[in-house]
JSON list of N, CA and C in Angstrom, two decimals:
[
{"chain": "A", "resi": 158, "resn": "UNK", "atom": "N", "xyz": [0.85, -1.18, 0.00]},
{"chain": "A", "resi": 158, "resn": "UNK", "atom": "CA", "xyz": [0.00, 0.00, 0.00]},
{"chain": "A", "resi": 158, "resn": "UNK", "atom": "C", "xyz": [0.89, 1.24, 0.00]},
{"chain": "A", "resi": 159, "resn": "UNK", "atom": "N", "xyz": [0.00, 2.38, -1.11]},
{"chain": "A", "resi": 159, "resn": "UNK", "atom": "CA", "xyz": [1.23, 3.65, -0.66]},
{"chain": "A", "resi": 159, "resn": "UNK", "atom": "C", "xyz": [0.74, 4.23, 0.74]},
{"chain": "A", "resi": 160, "resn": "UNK", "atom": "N", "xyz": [1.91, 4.80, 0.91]},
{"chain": "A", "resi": 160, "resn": "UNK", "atom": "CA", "xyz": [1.79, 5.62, 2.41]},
{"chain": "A", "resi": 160, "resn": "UNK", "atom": "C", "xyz": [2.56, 7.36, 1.94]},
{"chain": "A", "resi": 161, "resn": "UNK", "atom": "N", "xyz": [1.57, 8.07, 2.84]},
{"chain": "A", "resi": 161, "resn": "UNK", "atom": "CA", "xyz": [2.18, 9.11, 2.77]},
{"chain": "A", "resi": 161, "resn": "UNK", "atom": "C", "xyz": [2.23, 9.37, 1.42]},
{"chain": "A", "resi": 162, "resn": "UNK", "atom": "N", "xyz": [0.87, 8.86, 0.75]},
{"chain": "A", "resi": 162, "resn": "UNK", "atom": "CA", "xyz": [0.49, 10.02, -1.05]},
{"chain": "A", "resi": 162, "resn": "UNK", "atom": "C", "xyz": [-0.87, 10.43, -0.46]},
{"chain": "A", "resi": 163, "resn": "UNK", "atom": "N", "xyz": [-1.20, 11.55, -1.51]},
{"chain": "A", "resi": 163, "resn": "UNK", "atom": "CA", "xyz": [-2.35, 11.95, -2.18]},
{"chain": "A", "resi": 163, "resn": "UNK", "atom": "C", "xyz": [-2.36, 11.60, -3.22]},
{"chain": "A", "resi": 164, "resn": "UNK", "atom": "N", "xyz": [-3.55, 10.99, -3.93]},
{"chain": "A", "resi": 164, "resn": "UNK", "atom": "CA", "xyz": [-3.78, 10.31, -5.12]},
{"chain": "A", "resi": 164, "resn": "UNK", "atom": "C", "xyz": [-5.24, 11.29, -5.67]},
{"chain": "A", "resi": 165, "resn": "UNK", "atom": "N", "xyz": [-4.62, 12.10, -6.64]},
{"chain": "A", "resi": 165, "resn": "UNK", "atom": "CA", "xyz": [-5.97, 13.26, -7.27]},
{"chain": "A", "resi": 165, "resn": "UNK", "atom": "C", "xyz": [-6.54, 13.01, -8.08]},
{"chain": "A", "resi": 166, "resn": "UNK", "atom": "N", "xyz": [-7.58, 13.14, -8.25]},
{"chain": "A", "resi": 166, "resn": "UNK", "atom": "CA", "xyz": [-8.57, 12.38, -9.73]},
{"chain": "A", "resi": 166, "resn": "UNK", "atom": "C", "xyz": [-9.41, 13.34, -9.97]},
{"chain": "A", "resi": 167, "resn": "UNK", "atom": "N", "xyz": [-10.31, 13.50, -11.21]},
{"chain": "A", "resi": 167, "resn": "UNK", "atom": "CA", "xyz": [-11.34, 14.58, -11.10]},
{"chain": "A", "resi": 167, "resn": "UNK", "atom": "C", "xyz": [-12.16, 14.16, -10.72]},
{"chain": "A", "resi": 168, "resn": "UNK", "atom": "N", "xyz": [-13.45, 14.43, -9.79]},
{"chain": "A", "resi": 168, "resn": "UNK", "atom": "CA", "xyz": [-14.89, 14.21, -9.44]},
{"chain": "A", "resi": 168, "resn": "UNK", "atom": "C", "xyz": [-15.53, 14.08, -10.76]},
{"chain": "A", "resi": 169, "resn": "UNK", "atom": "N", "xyz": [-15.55, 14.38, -12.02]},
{"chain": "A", "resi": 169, "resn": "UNK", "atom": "CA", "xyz": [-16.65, 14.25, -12.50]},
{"chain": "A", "resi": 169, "resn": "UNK", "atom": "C", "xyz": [-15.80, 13.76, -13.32]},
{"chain": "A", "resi": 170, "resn": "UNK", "atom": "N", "xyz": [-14.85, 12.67, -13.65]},
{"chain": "A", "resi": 170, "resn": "UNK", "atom": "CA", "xyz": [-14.52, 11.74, -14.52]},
{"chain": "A", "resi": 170, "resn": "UNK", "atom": "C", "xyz": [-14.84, 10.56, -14.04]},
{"chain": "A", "resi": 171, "resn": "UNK", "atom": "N", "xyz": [-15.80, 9.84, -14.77]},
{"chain": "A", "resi": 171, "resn": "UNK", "atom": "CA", "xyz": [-16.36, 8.32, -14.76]},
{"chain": "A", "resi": 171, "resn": "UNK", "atom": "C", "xyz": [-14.96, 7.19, -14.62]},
{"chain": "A", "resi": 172, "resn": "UNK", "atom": "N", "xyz": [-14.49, 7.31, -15.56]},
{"chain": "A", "resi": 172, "resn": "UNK", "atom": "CA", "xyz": [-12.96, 6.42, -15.35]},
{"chain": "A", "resi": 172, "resn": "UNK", "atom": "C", "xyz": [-12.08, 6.68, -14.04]},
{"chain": "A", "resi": 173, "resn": "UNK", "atom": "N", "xyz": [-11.77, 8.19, -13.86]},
{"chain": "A", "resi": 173, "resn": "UNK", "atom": "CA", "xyz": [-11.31, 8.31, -12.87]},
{"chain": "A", "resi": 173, "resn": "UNK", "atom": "C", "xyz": [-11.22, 7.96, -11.82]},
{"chain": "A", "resi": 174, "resn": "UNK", "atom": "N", "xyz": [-12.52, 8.00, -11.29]},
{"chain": "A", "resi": 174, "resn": "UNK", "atom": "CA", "xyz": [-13.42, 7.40, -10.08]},
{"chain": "A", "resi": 174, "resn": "UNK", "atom": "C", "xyz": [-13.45, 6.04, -10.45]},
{"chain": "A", "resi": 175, "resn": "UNK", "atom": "N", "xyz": [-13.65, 4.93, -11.36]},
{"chain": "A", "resi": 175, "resn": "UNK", "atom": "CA", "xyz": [-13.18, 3.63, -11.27]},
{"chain": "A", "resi": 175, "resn": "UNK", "atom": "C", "xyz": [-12.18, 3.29, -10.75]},
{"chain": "A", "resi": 176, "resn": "UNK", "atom": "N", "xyz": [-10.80, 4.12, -11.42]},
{"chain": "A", "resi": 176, "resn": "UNK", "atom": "CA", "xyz": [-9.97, 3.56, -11.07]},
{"chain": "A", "resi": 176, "resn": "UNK", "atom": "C", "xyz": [-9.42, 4.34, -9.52]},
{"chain": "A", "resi": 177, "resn": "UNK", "atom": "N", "xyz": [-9.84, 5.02, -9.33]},
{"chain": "A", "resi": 177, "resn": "UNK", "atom": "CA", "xyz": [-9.31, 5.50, -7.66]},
{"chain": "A", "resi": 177, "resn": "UNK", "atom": "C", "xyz": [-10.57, 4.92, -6.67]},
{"chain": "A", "resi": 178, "resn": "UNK", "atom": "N", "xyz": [-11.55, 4.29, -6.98]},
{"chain": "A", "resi": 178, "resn": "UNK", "atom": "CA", "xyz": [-12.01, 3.56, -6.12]},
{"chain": "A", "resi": 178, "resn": "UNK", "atom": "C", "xyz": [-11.98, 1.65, -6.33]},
{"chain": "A", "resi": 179, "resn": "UNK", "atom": "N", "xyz": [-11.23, 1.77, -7.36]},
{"chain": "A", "resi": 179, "resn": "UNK", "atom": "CA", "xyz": [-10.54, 0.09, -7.84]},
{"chain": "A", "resi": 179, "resn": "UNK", "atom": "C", "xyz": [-9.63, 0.46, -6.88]},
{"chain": "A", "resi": 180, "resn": "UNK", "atom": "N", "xyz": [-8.59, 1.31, -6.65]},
{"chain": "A", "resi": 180, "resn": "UNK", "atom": "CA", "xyz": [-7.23, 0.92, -6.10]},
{"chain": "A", "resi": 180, "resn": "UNK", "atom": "C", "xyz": [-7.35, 1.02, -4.88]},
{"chain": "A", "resi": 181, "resn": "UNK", "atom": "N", "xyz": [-8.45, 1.53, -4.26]},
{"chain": "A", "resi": 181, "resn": "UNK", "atom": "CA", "xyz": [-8.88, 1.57, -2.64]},
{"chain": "A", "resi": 181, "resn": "UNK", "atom": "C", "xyz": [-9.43, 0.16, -2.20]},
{"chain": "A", "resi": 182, "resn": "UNK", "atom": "N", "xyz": [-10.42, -0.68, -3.23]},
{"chain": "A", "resi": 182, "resn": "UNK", "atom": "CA", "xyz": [-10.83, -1.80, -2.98]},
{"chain": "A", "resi": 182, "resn": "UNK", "atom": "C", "xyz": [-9.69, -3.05, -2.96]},
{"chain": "A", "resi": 183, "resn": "UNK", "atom": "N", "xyz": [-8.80, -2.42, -3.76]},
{"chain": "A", "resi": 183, "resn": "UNK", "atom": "CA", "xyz": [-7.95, -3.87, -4.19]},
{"chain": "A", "resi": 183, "resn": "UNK", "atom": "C", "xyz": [-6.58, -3.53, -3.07]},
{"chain": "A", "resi": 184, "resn": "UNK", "atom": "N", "xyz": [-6.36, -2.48, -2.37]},
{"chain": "A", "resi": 184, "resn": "UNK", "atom": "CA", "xyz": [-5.99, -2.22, -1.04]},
{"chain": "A", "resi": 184, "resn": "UNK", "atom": "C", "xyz": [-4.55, -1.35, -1.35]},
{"chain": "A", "resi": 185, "resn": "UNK", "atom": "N", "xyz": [-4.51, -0.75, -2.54]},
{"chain": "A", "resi": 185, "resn": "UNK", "atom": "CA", "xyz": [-3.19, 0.00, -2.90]},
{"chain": "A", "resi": 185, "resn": "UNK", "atom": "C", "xyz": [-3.14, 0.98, -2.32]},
{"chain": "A", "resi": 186, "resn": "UNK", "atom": "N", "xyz": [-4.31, 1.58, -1.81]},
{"chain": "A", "resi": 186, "resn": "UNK", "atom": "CA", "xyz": [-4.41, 2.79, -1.25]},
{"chain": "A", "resi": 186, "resn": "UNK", "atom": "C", "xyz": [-5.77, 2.47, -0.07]},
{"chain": "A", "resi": 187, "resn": "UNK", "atom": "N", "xyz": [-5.13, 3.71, 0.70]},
{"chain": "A", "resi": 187, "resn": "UNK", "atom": "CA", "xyz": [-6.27, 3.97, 1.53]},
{"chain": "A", "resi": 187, "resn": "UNK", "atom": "C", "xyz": [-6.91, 5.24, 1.52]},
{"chain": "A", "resi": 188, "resn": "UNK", "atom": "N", "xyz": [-8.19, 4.93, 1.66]},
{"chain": "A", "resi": 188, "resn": "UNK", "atom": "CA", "xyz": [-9.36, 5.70, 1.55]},
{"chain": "A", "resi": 188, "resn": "UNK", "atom": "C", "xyz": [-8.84, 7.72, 1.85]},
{"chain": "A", "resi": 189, "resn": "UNK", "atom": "N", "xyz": [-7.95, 7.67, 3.04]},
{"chain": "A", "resi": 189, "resn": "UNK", "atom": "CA", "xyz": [-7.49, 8.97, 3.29]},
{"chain": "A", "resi": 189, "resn": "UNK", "atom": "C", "xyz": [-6.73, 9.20, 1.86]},
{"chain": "A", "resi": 190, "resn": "UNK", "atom": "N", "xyz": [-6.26, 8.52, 1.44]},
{"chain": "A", "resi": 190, "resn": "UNK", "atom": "CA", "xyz": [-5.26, 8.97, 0.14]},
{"chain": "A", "resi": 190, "resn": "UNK", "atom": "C", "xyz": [-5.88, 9.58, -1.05]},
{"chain": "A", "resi": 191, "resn": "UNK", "atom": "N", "xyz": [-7.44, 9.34, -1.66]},
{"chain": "A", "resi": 191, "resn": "UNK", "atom": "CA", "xyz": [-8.10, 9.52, -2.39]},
{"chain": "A", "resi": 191, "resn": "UNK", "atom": "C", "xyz": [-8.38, 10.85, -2.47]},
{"chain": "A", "resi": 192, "resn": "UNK", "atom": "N", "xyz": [-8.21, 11.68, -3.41]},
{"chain": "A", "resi": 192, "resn": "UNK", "atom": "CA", "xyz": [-8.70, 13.40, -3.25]},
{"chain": "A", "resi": 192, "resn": "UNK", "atom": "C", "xyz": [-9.16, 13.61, -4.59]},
{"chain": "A", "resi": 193, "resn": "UNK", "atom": "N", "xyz": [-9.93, 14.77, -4.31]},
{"chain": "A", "resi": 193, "resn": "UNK", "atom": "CA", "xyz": [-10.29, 15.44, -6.11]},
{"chain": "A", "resi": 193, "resn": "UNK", "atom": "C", "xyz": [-10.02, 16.74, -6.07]},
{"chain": "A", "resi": 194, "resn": "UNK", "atom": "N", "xyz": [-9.68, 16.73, -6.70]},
{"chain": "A", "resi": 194, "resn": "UNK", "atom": "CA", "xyz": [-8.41, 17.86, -7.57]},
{"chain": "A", "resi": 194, "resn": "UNK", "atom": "C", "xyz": [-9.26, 19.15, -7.31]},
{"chain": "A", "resi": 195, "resn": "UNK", "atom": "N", "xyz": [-10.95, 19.56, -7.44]},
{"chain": "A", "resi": 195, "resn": "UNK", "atom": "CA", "xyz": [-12.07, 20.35, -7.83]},
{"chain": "A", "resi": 195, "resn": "UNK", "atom": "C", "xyz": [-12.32, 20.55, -5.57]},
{"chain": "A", "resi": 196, "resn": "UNK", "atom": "N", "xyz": [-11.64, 19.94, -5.47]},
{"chain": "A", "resi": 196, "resn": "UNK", "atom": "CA", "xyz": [-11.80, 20.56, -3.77]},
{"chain": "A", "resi": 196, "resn": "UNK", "atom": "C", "xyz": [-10.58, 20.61, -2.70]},
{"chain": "A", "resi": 197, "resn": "UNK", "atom": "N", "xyz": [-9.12, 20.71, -3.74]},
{"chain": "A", "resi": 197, "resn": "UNK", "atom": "CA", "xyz": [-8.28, 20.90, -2.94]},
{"chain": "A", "resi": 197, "resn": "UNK", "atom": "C", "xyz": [-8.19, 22.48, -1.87]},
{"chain": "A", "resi": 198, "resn": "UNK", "atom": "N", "xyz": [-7.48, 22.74, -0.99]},
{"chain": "A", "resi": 198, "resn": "UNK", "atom": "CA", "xyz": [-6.98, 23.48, -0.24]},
{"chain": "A", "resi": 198, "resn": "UNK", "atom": "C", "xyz": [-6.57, 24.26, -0.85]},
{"chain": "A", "resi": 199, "resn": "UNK", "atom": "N", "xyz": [-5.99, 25.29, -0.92]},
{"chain": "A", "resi": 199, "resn": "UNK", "atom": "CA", "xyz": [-4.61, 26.48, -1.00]},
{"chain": "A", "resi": 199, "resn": "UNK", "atom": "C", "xyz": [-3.06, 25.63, -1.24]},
{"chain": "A", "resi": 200, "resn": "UNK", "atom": "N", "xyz": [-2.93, 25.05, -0.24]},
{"chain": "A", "resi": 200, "resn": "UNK", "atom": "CA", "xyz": [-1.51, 24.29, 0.19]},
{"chain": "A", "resi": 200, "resn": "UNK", "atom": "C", "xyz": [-1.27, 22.97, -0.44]},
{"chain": "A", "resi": 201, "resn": "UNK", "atom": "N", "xyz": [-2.56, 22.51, -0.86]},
{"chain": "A", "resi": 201, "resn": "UNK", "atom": "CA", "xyz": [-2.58, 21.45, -1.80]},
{"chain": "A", "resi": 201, "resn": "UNK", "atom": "C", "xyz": [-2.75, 21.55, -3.24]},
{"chain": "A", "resi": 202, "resn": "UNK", "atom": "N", "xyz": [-2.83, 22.58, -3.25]},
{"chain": "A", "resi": 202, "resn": "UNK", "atom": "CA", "xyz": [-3.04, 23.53, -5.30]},
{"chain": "A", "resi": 202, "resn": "UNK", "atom": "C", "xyz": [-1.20, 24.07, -5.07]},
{"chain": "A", "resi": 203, "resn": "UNK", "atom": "N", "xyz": [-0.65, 24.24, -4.20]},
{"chain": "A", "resi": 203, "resn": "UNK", "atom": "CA", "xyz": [0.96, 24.55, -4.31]},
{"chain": "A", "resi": 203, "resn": "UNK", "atom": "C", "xyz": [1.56, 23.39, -4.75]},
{"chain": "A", "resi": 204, "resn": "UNK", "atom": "N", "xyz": [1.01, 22.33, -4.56]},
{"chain": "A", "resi": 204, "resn": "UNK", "atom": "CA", "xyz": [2.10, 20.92, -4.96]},
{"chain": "A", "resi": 204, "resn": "UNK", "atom": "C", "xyz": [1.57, 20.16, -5.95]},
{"chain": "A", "resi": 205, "resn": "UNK", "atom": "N", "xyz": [0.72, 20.37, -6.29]},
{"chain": "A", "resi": 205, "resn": "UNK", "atom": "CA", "xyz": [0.42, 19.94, -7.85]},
{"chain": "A", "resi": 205, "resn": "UNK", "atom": "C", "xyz": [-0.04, 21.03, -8.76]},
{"chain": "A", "resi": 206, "resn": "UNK", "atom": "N", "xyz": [-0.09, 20.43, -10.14]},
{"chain": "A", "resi": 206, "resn": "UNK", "atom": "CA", "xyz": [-0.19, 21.42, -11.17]},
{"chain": "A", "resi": 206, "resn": "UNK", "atom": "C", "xyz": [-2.49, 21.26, -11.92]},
{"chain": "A", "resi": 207, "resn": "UNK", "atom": "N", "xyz": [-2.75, 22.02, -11.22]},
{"chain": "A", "resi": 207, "resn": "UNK", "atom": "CA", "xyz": [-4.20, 21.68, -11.16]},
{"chain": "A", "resi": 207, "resn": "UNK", "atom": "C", "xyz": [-4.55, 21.43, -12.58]},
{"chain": "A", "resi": 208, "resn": "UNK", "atom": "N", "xyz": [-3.94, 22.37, -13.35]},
{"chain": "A", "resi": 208, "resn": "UNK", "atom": "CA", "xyz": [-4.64, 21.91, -15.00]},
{"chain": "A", "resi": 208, "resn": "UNK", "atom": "C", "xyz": [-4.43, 20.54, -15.57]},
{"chain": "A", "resi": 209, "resn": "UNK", "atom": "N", "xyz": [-2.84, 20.22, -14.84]},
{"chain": "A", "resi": 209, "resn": "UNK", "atom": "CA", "xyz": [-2.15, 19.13, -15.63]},
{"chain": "A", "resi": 209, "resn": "UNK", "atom": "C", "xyz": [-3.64, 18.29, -15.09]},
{"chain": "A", "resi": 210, "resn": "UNK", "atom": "N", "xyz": [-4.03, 18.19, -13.56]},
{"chain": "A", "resi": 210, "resn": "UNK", "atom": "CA", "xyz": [-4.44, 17.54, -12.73]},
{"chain": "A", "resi": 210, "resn": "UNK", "atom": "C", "xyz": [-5.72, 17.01, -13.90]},
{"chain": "A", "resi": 211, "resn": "UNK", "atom": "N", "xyz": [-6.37, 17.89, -14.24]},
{"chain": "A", "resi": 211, "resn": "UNK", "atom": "CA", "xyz": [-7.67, 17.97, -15.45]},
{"chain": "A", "resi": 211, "resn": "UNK", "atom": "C", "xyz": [-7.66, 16.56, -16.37]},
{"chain": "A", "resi": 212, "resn": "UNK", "atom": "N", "xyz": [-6.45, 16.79, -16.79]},
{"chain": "A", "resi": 212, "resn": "UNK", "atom": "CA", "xyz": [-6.29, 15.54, -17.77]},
{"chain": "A", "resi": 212, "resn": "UNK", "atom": "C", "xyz": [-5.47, 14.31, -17.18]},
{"chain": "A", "resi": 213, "resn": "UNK", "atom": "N", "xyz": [-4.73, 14.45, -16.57]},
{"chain": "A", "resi": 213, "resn": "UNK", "atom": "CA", "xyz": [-3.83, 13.47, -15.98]},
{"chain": "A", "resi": 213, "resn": "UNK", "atom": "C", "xyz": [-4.05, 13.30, -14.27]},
{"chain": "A", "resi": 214, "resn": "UNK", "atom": "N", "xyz": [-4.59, 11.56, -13.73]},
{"chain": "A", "resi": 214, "resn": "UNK", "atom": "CA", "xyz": [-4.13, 11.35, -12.35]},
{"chain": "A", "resi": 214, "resn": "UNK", "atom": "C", "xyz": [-3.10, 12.11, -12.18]},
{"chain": "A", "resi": 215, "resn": "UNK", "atom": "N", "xyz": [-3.08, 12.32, -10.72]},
{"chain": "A", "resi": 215, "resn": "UNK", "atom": "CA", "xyz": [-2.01, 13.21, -10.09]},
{"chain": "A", "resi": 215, "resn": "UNK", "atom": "C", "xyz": [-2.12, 12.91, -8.62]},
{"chain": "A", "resi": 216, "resn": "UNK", "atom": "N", "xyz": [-0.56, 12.01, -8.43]},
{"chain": "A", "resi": 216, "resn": "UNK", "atom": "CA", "xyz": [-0.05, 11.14, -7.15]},
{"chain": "A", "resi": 216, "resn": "UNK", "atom": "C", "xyz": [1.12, 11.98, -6.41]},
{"chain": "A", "resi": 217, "resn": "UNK", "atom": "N", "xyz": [0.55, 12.41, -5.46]},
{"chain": "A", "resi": 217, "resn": "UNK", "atom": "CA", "xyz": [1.67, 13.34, -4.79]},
{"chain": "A", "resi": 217, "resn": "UNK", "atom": "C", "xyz": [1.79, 12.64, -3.17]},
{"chain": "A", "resi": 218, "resn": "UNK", "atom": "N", "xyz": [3.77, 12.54, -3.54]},
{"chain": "A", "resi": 218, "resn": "UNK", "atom": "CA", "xyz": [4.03, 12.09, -2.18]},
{"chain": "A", "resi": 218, "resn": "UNK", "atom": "C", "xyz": [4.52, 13.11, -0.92]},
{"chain": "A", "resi": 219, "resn": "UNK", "atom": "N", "xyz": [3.70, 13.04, 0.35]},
{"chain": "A", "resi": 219, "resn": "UNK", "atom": "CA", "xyz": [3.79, 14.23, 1.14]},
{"chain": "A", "resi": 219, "resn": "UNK", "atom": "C", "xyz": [4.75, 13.80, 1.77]},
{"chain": "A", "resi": 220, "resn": "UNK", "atom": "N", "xyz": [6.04, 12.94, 1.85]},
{"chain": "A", "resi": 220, "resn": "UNK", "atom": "CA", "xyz": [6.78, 12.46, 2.56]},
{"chain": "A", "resi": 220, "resn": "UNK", "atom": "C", "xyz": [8.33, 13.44, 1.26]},
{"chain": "A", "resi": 221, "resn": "UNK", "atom": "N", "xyz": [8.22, 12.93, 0.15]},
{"chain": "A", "resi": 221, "resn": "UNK", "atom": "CA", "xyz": [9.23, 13.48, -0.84]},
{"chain": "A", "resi": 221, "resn": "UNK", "atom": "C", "xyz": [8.73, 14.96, -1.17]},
{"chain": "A", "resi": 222, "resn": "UNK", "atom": "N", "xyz": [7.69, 14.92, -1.55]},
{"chain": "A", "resi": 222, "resn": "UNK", "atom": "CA", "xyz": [6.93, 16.16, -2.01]},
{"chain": "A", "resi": 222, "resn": "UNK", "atom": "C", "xyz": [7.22, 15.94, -3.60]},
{"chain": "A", "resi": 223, "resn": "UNK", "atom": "N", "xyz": [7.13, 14.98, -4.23]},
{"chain": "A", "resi": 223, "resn": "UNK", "atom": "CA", "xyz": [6.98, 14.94, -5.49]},
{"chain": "A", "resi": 223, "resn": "UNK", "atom": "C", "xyz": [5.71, 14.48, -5.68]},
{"chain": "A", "resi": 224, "resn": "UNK", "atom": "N", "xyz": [5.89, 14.80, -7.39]},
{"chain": "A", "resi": 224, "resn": "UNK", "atom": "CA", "xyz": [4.01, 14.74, -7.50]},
{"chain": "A", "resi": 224, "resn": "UNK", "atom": "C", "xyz": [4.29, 13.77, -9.17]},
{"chain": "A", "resi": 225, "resn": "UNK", "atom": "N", "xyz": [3.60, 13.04, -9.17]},
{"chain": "A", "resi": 225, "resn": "UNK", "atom": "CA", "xyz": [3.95, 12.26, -10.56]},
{"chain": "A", "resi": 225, "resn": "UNK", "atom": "C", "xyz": [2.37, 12.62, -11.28]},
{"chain": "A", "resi": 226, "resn": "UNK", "atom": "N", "xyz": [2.57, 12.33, -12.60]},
{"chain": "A", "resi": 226, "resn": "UNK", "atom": "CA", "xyz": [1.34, 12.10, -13.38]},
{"chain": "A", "resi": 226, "resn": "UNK", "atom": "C", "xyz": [1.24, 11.04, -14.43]},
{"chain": "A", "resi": 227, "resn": "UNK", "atom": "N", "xyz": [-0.14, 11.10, -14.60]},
{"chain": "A", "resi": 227, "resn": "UNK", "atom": "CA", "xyz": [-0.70, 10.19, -16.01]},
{"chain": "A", "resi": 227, "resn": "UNK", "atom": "C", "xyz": [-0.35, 8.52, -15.51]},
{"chain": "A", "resi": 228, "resn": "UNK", "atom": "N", "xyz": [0.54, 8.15, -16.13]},
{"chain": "A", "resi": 228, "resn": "UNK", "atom": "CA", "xyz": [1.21, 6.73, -16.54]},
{"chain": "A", "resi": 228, "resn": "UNK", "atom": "C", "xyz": [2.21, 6.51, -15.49]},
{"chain": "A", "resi": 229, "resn": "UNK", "atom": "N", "xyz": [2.58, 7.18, -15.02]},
{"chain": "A", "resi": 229, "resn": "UNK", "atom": "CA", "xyz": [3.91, 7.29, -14.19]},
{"chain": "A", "resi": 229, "resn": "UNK", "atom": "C", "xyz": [3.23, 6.91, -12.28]},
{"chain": "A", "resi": 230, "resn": "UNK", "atom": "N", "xyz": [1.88, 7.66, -12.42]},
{"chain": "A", "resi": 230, "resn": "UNK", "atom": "CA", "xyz": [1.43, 7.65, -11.13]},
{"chain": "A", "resi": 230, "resn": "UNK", "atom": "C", "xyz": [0.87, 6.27, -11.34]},
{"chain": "A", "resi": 231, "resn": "UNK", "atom": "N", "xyz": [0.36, 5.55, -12.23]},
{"chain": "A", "resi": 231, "resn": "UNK", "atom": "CA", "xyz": [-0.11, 4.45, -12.15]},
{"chain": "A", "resi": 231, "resn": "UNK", "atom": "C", "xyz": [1.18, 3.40, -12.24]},
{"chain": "A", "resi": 232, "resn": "UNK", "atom": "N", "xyz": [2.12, 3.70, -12.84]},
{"chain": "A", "resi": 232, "resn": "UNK", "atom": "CA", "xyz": [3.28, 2.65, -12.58]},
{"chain": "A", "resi": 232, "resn": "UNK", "atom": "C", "xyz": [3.28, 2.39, -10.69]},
{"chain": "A", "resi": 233, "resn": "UNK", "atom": "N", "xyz": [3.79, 4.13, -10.44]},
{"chain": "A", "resi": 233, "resn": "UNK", "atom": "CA", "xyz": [4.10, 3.97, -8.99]},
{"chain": "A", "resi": 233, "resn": "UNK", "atom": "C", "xyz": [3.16, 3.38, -7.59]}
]
């Protein structure tokens, strides 16, 4: 399981929400890890790139403070 990510998806993408509530069921993540991009914070719009966020998952680790996207967040 990751520890110490935020995993961003859009609320109103159908796929999105499959797959960020596939990876909560199948136990890659936990439920705190799950966010949407359309209700971050202030401090959480500083560490990711919200537009990229639009089109591309967006997995940010609060331990490194890196933020991966697209293909890369699903590798990791």
């Amino acid at each position: 399981m990751l520890k110490y990510n935020k995993l961003y998806i859009d609320k109103d993408c159908p796929l999105c929400s499959i797959y960020g509530h596939s990876f909560t069921k199948m136990g890659l993540i936990d439920n705190q890890t799950l966010c949407y991009y359309q209700t971050i914070n202030a401090t959480e719009a500083q560490v990711i790139d919200t537009e990229r966020a639009k089109d591309e998952i967006a997995l940010h680790d609060t331990s490194t403070k890196e933020t991966v996207y697209g293909i890369q967040a699903f590798i990791k």
